[in-house]
PDB file of C-alpha atoms in Angstrom:
ATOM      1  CA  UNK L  30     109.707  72.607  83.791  1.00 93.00           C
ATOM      2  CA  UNK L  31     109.755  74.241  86.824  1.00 94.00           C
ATOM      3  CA  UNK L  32     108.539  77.586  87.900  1.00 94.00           C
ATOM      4  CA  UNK L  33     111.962  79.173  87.748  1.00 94.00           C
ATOM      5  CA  UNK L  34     112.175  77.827  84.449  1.00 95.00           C
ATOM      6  CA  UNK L  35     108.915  79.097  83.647  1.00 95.00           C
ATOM      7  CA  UNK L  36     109.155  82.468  84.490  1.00 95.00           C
ATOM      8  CA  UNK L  37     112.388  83.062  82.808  1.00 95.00           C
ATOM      9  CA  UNK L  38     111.213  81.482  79.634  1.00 93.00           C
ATOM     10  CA  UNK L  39     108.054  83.575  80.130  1.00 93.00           C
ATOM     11  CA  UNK L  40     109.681  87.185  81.479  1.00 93.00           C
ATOM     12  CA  UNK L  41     107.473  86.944  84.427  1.00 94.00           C
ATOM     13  CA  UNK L  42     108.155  86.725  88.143  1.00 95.00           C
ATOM     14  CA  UNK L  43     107.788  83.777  89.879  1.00 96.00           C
ATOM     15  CA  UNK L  44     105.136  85.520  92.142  1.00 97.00           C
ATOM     16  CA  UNK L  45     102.994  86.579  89.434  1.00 96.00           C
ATOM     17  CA  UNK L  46     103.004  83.492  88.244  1.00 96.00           C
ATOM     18  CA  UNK L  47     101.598  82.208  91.748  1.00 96.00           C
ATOM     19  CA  UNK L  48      99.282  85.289  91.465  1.00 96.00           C
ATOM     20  CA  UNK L  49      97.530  83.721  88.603  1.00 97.00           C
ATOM     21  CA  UNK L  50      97.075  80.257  89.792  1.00 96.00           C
ATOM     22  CA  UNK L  51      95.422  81.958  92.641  1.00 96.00           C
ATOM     23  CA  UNK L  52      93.038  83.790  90.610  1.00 95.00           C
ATOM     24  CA  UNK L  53      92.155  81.121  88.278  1.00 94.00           C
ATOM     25  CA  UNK L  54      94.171  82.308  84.759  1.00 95.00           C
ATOM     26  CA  UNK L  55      96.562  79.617  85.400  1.00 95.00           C
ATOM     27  CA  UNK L  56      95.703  76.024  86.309  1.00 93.00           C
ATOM     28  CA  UNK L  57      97.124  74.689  89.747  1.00 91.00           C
ATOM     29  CA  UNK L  58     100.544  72.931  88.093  1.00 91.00           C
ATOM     30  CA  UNK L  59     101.154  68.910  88.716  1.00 88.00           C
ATOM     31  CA  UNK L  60     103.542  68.349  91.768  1.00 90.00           C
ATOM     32  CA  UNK L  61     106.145  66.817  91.907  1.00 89.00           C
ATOM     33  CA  UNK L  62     106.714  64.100  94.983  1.00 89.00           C
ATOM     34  CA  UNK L  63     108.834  66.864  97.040  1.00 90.00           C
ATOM     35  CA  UNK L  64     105.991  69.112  96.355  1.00 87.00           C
ATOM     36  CA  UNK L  65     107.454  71.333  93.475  1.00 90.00           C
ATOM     37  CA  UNK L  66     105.489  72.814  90.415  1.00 89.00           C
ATOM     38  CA  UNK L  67     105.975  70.991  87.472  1.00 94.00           C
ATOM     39  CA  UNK L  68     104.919  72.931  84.772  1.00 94.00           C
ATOM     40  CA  UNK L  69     104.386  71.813  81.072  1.00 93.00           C
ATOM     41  CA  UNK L  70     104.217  73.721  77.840  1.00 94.00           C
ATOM     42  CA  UNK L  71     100.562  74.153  77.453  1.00 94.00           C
ATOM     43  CA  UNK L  72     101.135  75.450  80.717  1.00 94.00           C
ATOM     44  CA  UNK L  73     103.987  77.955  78.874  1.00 95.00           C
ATOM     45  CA  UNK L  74     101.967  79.051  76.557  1.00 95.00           C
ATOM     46  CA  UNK L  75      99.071  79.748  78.195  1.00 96.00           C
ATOM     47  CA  UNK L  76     101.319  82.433  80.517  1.00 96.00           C
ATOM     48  CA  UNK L  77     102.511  83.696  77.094  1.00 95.00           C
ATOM     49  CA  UNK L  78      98.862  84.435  75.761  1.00 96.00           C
ATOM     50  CA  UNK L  79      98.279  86.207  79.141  1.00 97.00           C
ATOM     51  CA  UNK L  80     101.194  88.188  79.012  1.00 96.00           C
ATOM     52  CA  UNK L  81     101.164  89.492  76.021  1.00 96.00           C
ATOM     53  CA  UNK L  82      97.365  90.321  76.464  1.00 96.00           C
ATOM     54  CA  UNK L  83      98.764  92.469  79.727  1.00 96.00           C
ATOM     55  CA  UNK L  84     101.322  94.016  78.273  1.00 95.00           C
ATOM     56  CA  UNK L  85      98.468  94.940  75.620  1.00 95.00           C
ATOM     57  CA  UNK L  86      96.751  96.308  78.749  1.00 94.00           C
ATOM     58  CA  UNK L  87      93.934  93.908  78.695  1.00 96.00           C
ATOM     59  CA  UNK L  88      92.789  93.965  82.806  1.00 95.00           C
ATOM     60  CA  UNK L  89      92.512  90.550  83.947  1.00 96.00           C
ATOM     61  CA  UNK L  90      88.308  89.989  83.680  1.00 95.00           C
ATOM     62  CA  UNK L  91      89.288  90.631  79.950  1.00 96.00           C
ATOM     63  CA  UNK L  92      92.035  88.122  79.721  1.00 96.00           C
ATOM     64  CA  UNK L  93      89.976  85.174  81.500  1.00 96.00           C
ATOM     65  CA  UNK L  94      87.371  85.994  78.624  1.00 95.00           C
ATOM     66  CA  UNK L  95      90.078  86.181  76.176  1.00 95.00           C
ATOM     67  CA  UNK L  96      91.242  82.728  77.408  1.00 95.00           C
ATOM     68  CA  UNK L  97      87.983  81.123  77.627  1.00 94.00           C
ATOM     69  CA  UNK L  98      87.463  82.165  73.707  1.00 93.00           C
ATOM     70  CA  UNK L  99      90.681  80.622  73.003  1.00 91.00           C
ATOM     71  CA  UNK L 100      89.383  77.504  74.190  1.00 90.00           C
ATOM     72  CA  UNK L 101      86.197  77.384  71.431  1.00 91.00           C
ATOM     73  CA  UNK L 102      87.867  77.990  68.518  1.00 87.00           C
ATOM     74  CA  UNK L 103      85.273  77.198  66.432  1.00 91.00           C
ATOM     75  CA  UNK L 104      82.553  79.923  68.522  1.00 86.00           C
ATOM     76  CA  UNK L 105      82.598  83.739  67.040  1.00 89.00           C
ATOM     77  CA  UNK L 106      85.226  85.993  67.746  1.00 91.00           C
ATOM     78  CA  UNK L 107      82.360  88.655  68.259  1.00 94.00           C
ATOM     79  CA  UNK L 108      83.462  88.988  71.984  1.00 92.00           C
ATOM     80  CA  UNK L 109      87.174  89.146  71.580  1.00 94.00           C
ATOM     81  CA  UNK L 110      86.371  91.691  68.848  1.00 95.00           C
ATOM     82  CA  UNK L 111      84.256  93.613  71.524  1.00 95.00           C
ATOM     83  CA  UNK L 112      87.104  93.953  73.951  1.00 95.00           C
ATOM     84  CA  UNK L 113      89.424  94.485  71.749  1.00 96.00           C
ATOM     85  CA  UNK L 114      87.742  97.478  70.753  1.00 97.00           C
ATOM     86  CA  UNK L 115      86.909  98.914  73.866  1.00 96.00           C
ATOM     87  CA  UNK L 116      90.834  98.295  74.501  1.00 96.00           C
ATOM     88  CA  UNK L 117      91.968 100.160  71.299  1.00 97.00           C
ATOM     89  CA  UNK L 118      89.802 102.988  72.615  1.00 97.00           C
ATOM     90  CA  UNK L 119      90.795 103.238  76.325  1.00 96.00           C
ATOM     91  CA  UNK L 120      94.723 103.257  74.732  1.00 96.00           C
ATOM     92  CA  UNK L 121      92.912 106.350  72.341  1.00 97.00           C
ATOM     93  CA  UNK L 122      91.953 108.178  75.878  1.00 97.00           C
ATOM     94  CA  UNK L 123      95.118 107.473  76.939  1.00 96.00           C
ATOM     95  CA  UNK L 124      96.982 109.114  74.527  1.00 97.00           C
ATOM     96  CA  UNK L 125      94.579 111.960  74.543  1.00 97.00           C
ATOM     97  CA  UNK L 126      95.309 113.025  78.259  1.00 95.00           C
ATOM     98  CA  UNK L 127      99.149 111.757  77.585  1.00 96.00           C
ATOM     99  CA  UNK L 128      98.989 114.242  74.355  1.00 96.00           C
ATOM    100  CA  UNK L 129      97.636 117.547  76.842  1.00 93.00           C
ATOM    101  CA  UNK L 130      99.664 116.557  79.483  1.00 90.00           C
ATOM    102  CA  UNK L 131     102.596 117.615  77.185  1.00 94.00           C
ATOM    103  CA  UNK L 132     101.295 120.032  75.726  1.00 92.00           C
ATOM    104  CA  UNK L 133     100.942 121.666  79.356  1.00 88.00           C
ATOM    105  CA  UNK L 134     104.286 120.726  80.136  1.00 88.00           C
ATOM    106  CA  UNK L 135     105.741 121.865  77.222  1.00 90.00           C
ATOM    107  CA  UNK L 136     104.250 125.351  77.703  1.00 86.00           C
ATOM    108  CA  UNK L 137     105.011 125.480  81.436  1.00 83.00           C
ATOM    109  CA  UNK L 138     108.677 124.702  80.930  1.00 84.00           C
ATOM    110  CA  UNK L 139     108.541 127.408  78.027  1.00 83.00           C
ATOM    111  CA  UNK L 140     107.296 130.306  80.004  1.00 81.00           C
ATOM    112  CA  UNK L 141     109.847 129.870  82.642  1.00 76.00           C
ATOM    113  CA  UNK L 142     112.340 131.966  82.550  1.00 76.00           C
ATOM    114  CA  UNK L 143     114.555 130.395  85.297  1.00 76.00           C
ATOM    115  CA  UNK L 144     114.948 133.211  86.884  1.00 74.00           C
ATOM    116  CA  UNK L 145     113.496 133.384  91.155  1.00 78.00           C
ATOM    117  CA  UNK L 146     111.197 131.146  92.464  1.00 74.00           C
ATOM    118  CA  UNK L 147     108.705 134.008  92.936  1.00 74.00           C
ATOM    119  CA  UNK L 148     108.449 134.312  89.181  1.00 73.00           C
ATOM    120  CA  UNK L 149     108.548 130.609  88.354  1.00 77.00           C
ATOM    121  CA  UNK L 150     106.022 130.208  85.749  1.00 74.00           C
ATOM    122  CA  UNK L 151     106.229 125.996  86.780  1.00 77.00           C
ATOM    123  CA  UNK L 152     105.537 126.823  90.090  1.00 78.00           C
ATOM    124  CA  UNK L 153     102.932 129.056  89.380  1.00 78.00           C
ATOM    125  CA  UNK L 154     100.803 126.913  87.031  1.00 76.00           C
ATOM    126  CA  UNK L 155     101.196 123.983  89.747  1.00 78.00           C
ATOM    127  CA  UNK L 156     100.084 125.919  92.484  1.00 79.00           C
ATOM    128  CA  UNK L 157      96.521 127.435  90.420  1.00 70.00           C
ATOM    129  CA  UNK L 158      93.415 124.253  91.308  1.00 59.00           C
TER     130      UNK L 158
END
């Protein structure tokens, strides 16, 4: 397939795709004689696996591990385990600040009265360091 094709099938832009190969993630694709990027469905896959490990929010150091693991799949999963877990607890941080950033929100837009800008409780609390 070709890297139209590819992305499409995969619900990632074409330069992202080229992105990877640079970086490594990907393998350079076969050519074909005009020069194009013939991609197969290892090839597919592979950009699957990576995708879904960023949309997971794996950065990509994690995700080269991730896919050099996948490629020993009789070695431990101690390592994929390991980042994992230090992924499941960044997304707990996450939602921590995400949590008291509404809350802060929430009590901003509650204590304004919408009355003058000189009394604007959300302009007030944005405005204190």
């Amino acid at each position: 397939m070709q890297i139209g094709d590819l992305s499409r099938q995969a619900g990632v832009n074409i330069e992202t795709i080229r992105y990877y190969e640079r970086i490594g993630v990907l393998p350079k694709p076969a050519r074909q004689s005009n020069g194009r990027r013939t991609y197969s469905t290892v090839d597919a896959e592979r950009l699957g696996f990576i995708r879904h490990a960023r949309d997971l929010g794996f950065d990509l150091p994690s995700v080269r591990v991730l896919l050099a693991l996948q490629e020993q799949p009789e070695a431990s999963c101690e390592d994929a385990s390991r980042i994992a877990q230090g992924q499941l607890e960044e997304v707990e941080r996450r939602i921590a600040r995400l949590l008291s950033l509404r809350d802060e929100l929430a009590r901003m837009v509650g204590e304004c009265h919408q009355g003058r800008v000189s009394e604007c409780r959300v302009i007030e609390a944005l405005s204190v360091s």
